[in-house]
């Protein structure tokens, strides 16, 4: 790649939610200046040939845990964002359950300071809601680099928690941006964990954190959304019942939803037999009935976004007996290979991938210049080789949690190069470029 500020990506198959067209991209100062046929012929600009490649808009991952500060042995902003760009993710929104948790403007500033010069993708950070900070969130959520507010209705990794409706209502009444919600009912979780026998097999995880745990919290949430009129985003939907509920209630833009690739591609009980704690996450991976309904909800638009919930833990932590082993699966890097496999399986197409991984998360959270390849937008894109057919290699994984339940899976199409604001930030052969991520800009 030239260091040029103005250049043309020539002859790629440009993917948008509307379709796939063969076109050139004219890039100037990190933005797309023009898109159309044969732009390279009319001007004397440096060109990069993209013939034979699909060009997807850079993925926007609205849910990652990059563990810095305080848990850097699992991941940090540099290693997490490198994994991101290796998989075609050019923007990420990072979760607040670090140590200390991101529950104040100072903690947010600290993350932004740490991110500067070390991130390969553009970034923003969620503020975690708590009973103590609930009334300040409306003011704090306006800060530069803030992705919005995150609520844990049920406890997971870390100690962030809003377990009662009165406090949740205070959070929803404080501020105006969309609130990201981990929806599991804490009182029910407490009861159910009290009955777990230490050392039980991991396959009981979906019974411990059962359908009712998720459904109950989501019902409570929807009542409060209707009462307060606050927009929310339901993270990692894991049950058929919640899909049906979202479809029936149809609250339009008030309630958007996201799913992880894990809930689309792993299924119980087989995944627990194969991978044990390595596929233990919250909310859990469930059986085929849920997987099929969730896939359909994504295809129908009831669920609009993909979020990886990249949640790395080291193998020695994962090897503790149930229920002490921490929950979470690394996944920021494997979104695209998995969805490309879904195209091969016939239930997804390229335009839908562009919609659910880039346009929808940008729209849901109100990003200014991301989400689609068109004139005036940031030149964030990933070149995909659609002919690629090799087993997914462990050596490709960049996360500090050096495993993935998808290692060994036969891929059908693969991300080859990733560009952020017109500069190459990852190449499959040559590795990373410069860490030149900057804070995401919201409308
Ligand atoms: O499985 C999970 N792991 N779910 C969460 O909500 C948190 C995450 C983590 O941070 O480890």
PDB file of N, CA, C and O in Angstrom, residues 8-43:
ATOM      1  N   UNK A   8      -7.063   4.989  -5.318  1.00  0.00           N
ATOM      2  CA  UNK A   8      -8.269   4.309  -5.806  1.00  0.00           C
ATOM      3  C   UNK A   8      -8.169   2.812  -5.526  1.00  0.00           C
ATOM      4  O   UNK A   8      -7.139   2.193  -5.810  1.00  0.00           O
ATOM      5  N   UNK A   9      -9.216   2.280  -4.936  1.00  0.00           N
ATOM      6  CA  UNK A   9      -9.339   0.825  -4.810  1.00  0.00           C
ATOM      7  C   UNK A   9     -10.091   0.370  -6.049  1.00  0.00           C
ATOM      8  O   UNK A   9     -11.247   0.755  -6.267  1.00  0.00           O
ATOM      9  N   UNK A  10      -9.419  -0.471  -6.810  1.00  0.00           N
ATOM     10  CA  UNK A  10      -9.877  -0.690  -8.172  1.00  0.00           C
ATOM     11  C   UNK A  10     -10.529  -2.066  -8.371  1.00  0.00           C
ATOM     12  O   UNK A  10      -9.928  -3.092  -8.028  1.00  0.00           O
ATOM     13  N   UNK A  11     -11.748  -2.032  -8.902  1.00  0.00           N
ATOM     14  CA  UNK A  11     -12.346  -3.255  -9.442  1.00  0.00           C
ATOM     15  C   UNK A  11     -12.869  -4.264  -8.442  1.00  0.00           C
ATOM     16  O   UNK A  11     -13.096  -5.425  -8.799  1.00  0.00           O
ATOM     17  N   UNK A  12     -13.075  -3.849  -7.173  1.00  0.00           N
ATOM     18  CA  UNK A  12     -13.622  -4.795  -6.196  1.00  0.00           C
ATOM     19  C   UNK A  12     -15.132  -4.941  -6.337  1.00  0.00           C
ATOM     20  O   UNK A  12     -15.790  -4.166  -7.033  1.00  0.00           O
ATOM     21  N   UNK A  13     -15.662  -5.946  -5.677  1.00  0.00           N
ATOM     22  CA  UNK A  13     -17.122  -6.132  -5.619  1.00  0.00           C
ATOM     23  C   UNK A  13     -17.583  -5.459  -4.325  1.00  0.00           C
ATOM     24  O   UNK A  13     -17.356  -5.987  -3.230  1.00  0.00           O
ATOM     25  N   UNK A  14     -18.187  -4.272  -4.466  1.00  0.00           N
ATOM     26  CA  UNK A  14     -18.541  -3.483  -3.281  1.00  0.00           C
ATOM     27  C   UNK A  14     -19.872  -3.976  -2.716  1.00  0.00           C
ATOM     28  O   UNK A  14     -20.885  -4.026  -3.429  1.00  0.00           O
ATOM     29  N   UNK A  15     -19.843  -4.330  -1.428  1.00  0.00           N
ATOM     30  CA  UNK A  15     -21.045  -4.890  -0.800  1.00  0.00           C
ATOM     31  C   UNK A  15     -21.749  -3.813   0.030  1.00  0.00           C
ATOM     32  O   UNK A  15     -21.115  -3.136   0.845  1.00  0.00           O
ATOM     33  N   UNK A  16     -23.040  -3.660  -0.211  1.00  0.00           N
ATOM     34  CA  UNK A  16     -23.859  -2.773   0.635  1.00  0.00           C
ATOM     35  C   UNK A  16     -25.146  -3.534   0.951  1.00  0.00           C
ATOM     36  O   UNK A  16     -25.428  -4.568   0.324  1.00  0.00           O
ATOM     37  N   UNK A  17     -25.963  -3.021   1.884  1.00  0.00           N
ATOM     38  CA  UNK A  17     -27.230  -3.715   2.176  1.00  0.00           C
ATOM     39  C   UNK A  17     -28.122  -3.829   0.938  1.00  0.00           C
ATOM     40  O   UNK A  17     -28.992  -4.691   0.874  1.00  0.00           O
ATOM     41  N   UNK A  18     -27.894  -2.970  -0.046  1.00  0.00           N
ATOM     42  CA  UNK A  18     -28.731  -3.003  -1.260  1.00  0.00           C
ATOM     43  C   UNK A  18     -28.263  -4.034  -2.280  1.00  0.00           C
ATOM     44  O   UNK A  18     -29.004  -4.363  -3.196  1.00  0.00           O
ATOM     45  N   UNK A  19     -27.016  -4.454  -2.215  1.00  0.00           N
ATOM     46  CA  UNK A  19     -26.547  -5.414  -3.203  1.00  0.00           C
ATOM     47  C   UNK A  19     -25.040  -5.385  -3.345  1.00  0.00           C
ATOM     48  O   UNK A  19     -24.330  -4.782  -2.541  1.00  0.00           O
ATOM     49  N   UNK A  20     -24.561  -6.044  -4.383  1.00  0.00           N
ATOM     50  CA  UNK A  20     -23.121  -6.123  -4.649  1.00  0.00           C
ATOM     51  C   UNK A  20     -22.882  -5.558  -6.042  1.00  0.00           C
ATOM     52  O   UNK A  20     -23.497  -6.022  -7.004  1.00  0.00           O
ATOM     53  N   UNK A  21     -22.030  -4.520  -6.153  1.00  0.00           N
ATOM     54  CA  UNK A  21     -21.737  -3.968  -7.479  1.00  0.00           C
ATOM     55  C   UNK A  21     -20.225  -3.903  -7.677  1.00  0.00           C
ATOM     56  O   UNK A  21     -19.466  -3.683  -6.730  1.00  0.00           O
ATOM     57  N   UNK A  22     -19.812  -4.085  -8.931  1.00  0.00           N
ATOM     58  CA  UNK A  22     -18.391  -3.936  -9.236  1.00  0.00           C
ATOM     59  C   UNK A  22     -18.127  -2.450  -9.396  1.00  0.00           C
ATOM     60  O   UNK A  22     -18.753  -1.797 -10.235  1.00  0.00           O
ATOM     61  N   UNK A  23     -17.232  -1.896  -8.597  1.00  0.00           N
ATOM     62  CA  UNK A  23     -16.984  -0.447  -8.661  1.00  0.00           C
ATOM     63  C   UNK A  23     -15.626  -0.116  -8.064  1.00  0.00           C
ATOM     64  O   UNK A  23     -15.036  -0.919  -7.334  1.00  0.00           O
ATOM     65  N   UNK A  24     -15.134   1.073  -8.402  1.00  0.00           N
ATOM     66  CA  UNK A  24     -13.915   1.599  -7.780  1.00  0.00           C
ATOM     67  C   UNK A  24     -14.312   2.488  -6.603  1.00  0.00           C
ATOM     68  O   UNK A  24     -15.396   3.085  -6.603  1.00  0.00           O
ATOM     69  N   UNK A  25     -13.405   2.575  -5.638  1.00  0.00           N
ATOM     70  CA  UNK A  25     -13.585   3.522  -4.531  1.00  0.00           C
ATOM     71  C   UNK A  25     -12.474   4.558  -4.620  1.00  0.00           C
ATOM     72  O   UNK A  25     -11.290   4.198  -4.608  1.00  0.00           O
ATOM     73  N   UNK A  26     -12.830   5.812  -4.735  1.00  0.00           N
ATOM     74  CA  UNK A  26     -11.848   6.899  -4.716  1.00  0.00           C
ATOM     75  C   UNK A  26     -11.751   7.401  -3.273  1.00  0.00           C
ATOM     76  O   UNK A  26     -12.753   7.848  -2.692  1.00  0.00           O
ATOM     77  N   UNK A  27     -10.552   7.317  -2.729  1.00  0.00           N
ATOM     78  CA  UNK A  27     -10.353   7.659  -1.316  1.00  0.00           C
ATOM     79  C   UNK A  27      -9.481   8.900  -1.193  1.00  0.00           C
ATOM     80  O   UNK A  27      -8.432   8.992  -1.848  1.00  0.00           O
ATOM     81  N   UNK A  28      -9.933   9.836  -0.419  1.00  0.00           N
ATOM     82  CA  UNK A  28      -9.135  11.056  -0.198  1.00  0.00           C
ATOM     83  C   UNK A  28      -9.193  11.431   1.278  1.00  0.00           C
ATOM     84  O   UNK A  28     -10.285  11.553   1.851  1.00  0.00           O
ATOM     85  N   UNK A  29      -8.022  11.606   1.867  1.00  0.00           N
ATOM     86  CA  UNK A  29      -7.913  12.015   3.276  1.00  0.00           C
ATOM     87  C   UNK A  29      -8.803  11.175   4.199  1.00  0.00           C
ATOM     88  O   UNK A  29      -9.493  11.714   5.072  1.00  0.00           O
ATOM     89  N   UNK A  30      -8.786   9.879   3.977  1.00  0.00           N
ATOM     90  CA  UNK A  30      -9.492   8.972   4.877  1.00  0.00           C
ATOM     91  C   UNK A  30     -10.979   8.831   4.638  1.00  0.00           C
ATOM     92  O   UNK A  30     -11.657   8.058   5.309  1.00  0.00           O
ATOM     93  N   UNK A  31     -11.490   9.595   3.665  1.00  0.00           N
ATOM     94  CA  UNK A  31     -12.932   9.518   3.364  1.00  0.00           C
ATOM     95  C   UNK A  31     -13.131   8.922   1.977  1.00  0.00           C
ATOM     96  O   UNK A  31     -12.233   8.982   1.127  1.00  0.00           O
ATOM     97  N   UNK A  32     -14.325   8.427   1.729  1.00  0.00           N
ATOM     98  CA  UNK A  32     -14.678   8.015   0.372  1.00  0.00           C
ATOM     99  C   UNK A  32     -15.112   9.266  -0.380  1.00  0.00           C
ATOM    100  O   UNK A  32     -16.032   9.967   0.053  1.00  0.00           O
ATOM    101  N   UNK A  33     -14.392   9.555  -1.480  1.00  0.00           N
ATOM    102  CA  UNK A  33     -14.731  10.757  -2.248  1.00  0.00           C
ATOM    103  C   UNK A  33     -15.766  10.415  -3.309  1.00  0.00           C
ATOM    104  O   UNK A  33     -16.668  11.204  -3.595  1.00  0.00           O
ATOM    105  N   UNK A  34     -15.614   9.220  -3.858  1.00  0.00           N
ATOM    106  CA  UNK A  34     -16.501   8.849  -4.952  1.00  0.00           C
ATOM    107  C   UNK A  34     -16.533   7.322  -5.039  1.00  0.00           C
ATOM    108  O   UNK A  34     -15.580   6.659  -4.639  1.00  0.00           O
ATOM    109  N   UNK A  35     -17.620   6.826  -5.580  1.00  0.00           N
ATOM    110  CA  UNK A  35     -17.712   5.383  -5.809  1.00  0.00           C
ATOM    111  C   UNK A  35     -18.392   5.192  -7.154  1.00  0.00           C
ATOM    112  O   UNK A  35     -19.385   5.859  -7.449  1.00  0.00           O
ATOM    113  N   UNK A  36     -17.807   4.356  -8.005  1.00  0.00           N
ATOM    114  CA  UNK A  36     -18.403   4.183  -9.326  1.00  0.00           C
ATOM    115  C   UNK A  36     -17.492   3.378 -10.234  1.00  0.00           C
ATOM    116  O   UNK A  36     -16.399   2.971  -9.825  1.00  0.00           O
ATOM    117  N   UNK A  37     -17.929   3.161 -11.468  1.00  0.00           N
ATOM    118  CA  UNK A  37     -17.131   2.343 -12.380  1.00  0.00           C
ATOM    119  C   UNK A  37     -15.935   3.126 -12.929  1.00  0.00           C
ATOM    120  O   UNK A  37     -16.046   4.330 -13.189  1.00  0.00           O
ATOM    121  N   UNK A  38     -14.827   2.474 -13.064  1.00  0.00           N
ATOM    122  CA  UNK A  38     -13.648   2.986 -13.766  1.00  0.00           C
ATOM    123  C   UNK A  38     -13.174   4.365 -13.313  1.00  0.00           C
ATOM    124  O   UNK A  38     -12.744   5.173 -14.122  1.00  0.00           O
ATOM    125  N   UNK A  39     -13.204   4.645 -12.033  1.00  0.00           N
ATOM    126  CA  UNK A  39     -12.696   5.933 -11.527  1.00  0.00           C
ATOM    127  C   UNK A  39     -11.192   6.039 -11.763  1.00  0.00           C
ATOM    128  O   UNK A  39     -10.654   7.127 -11.933  1.00  0.00           O
ATOM    129  N   UNK A  40     -10.524   4.889 -11.774  1.00  0.00           N
ATOM    130  CA  UNK A  40      -9.066   4.902 -11.900  1.00  0.00           C
ATOM    131  C   UNK A  40      -8.614   5.343 -13.287  1.00  0.00           C
ATOM    132  O   UNK A  40      -7.505   5.841 -13.448  1.00  0.00           O
ATOM    133  N   UNK A  41      -9.459   5.195 -14.292  1.00  0.00           N
ATOM    134  CA  UNK A  41      -9.048   5.524 -15.664  1.00  0.00           C
ATOM    135  C   UNK A  41      -8.901   7.030 -15.855  1.00  0.00           C
ATOM    136  O   UNK A  41      -8.010   7.493 -16.559  1.00  0.00           O
ATOM    137  N   UNK A  42      -9.779   7.787 -15.229  1.00  0.00           N
ATOM    138  CA  UNK A  42      -9.839   9.215 -15.506  1.00  0.00           C
ATOM    139  C   UNK A  42      -8.797  10.028 -14.727  1.00  0.00           C
ATOM    140  O   UNK A  42      -8.631  11.195 -14.960  1.00  0.00           O
ATOM    141  N   UNK A  43      -8.111   9.429 -13.755  1.00  0.00           N
ATOM    142  CA  UNK A  43      -7.202  10.217 -12.939  1.00  0.00           C
ATOM    143  C   UNK A  43      -5.867   9.487 -12.756  1.00  0.00           C
ATOM    144  O   UNK A  43      -5.803   8.284 -12.784  1.00  0.00           O
TER     145      UNK A  43
END
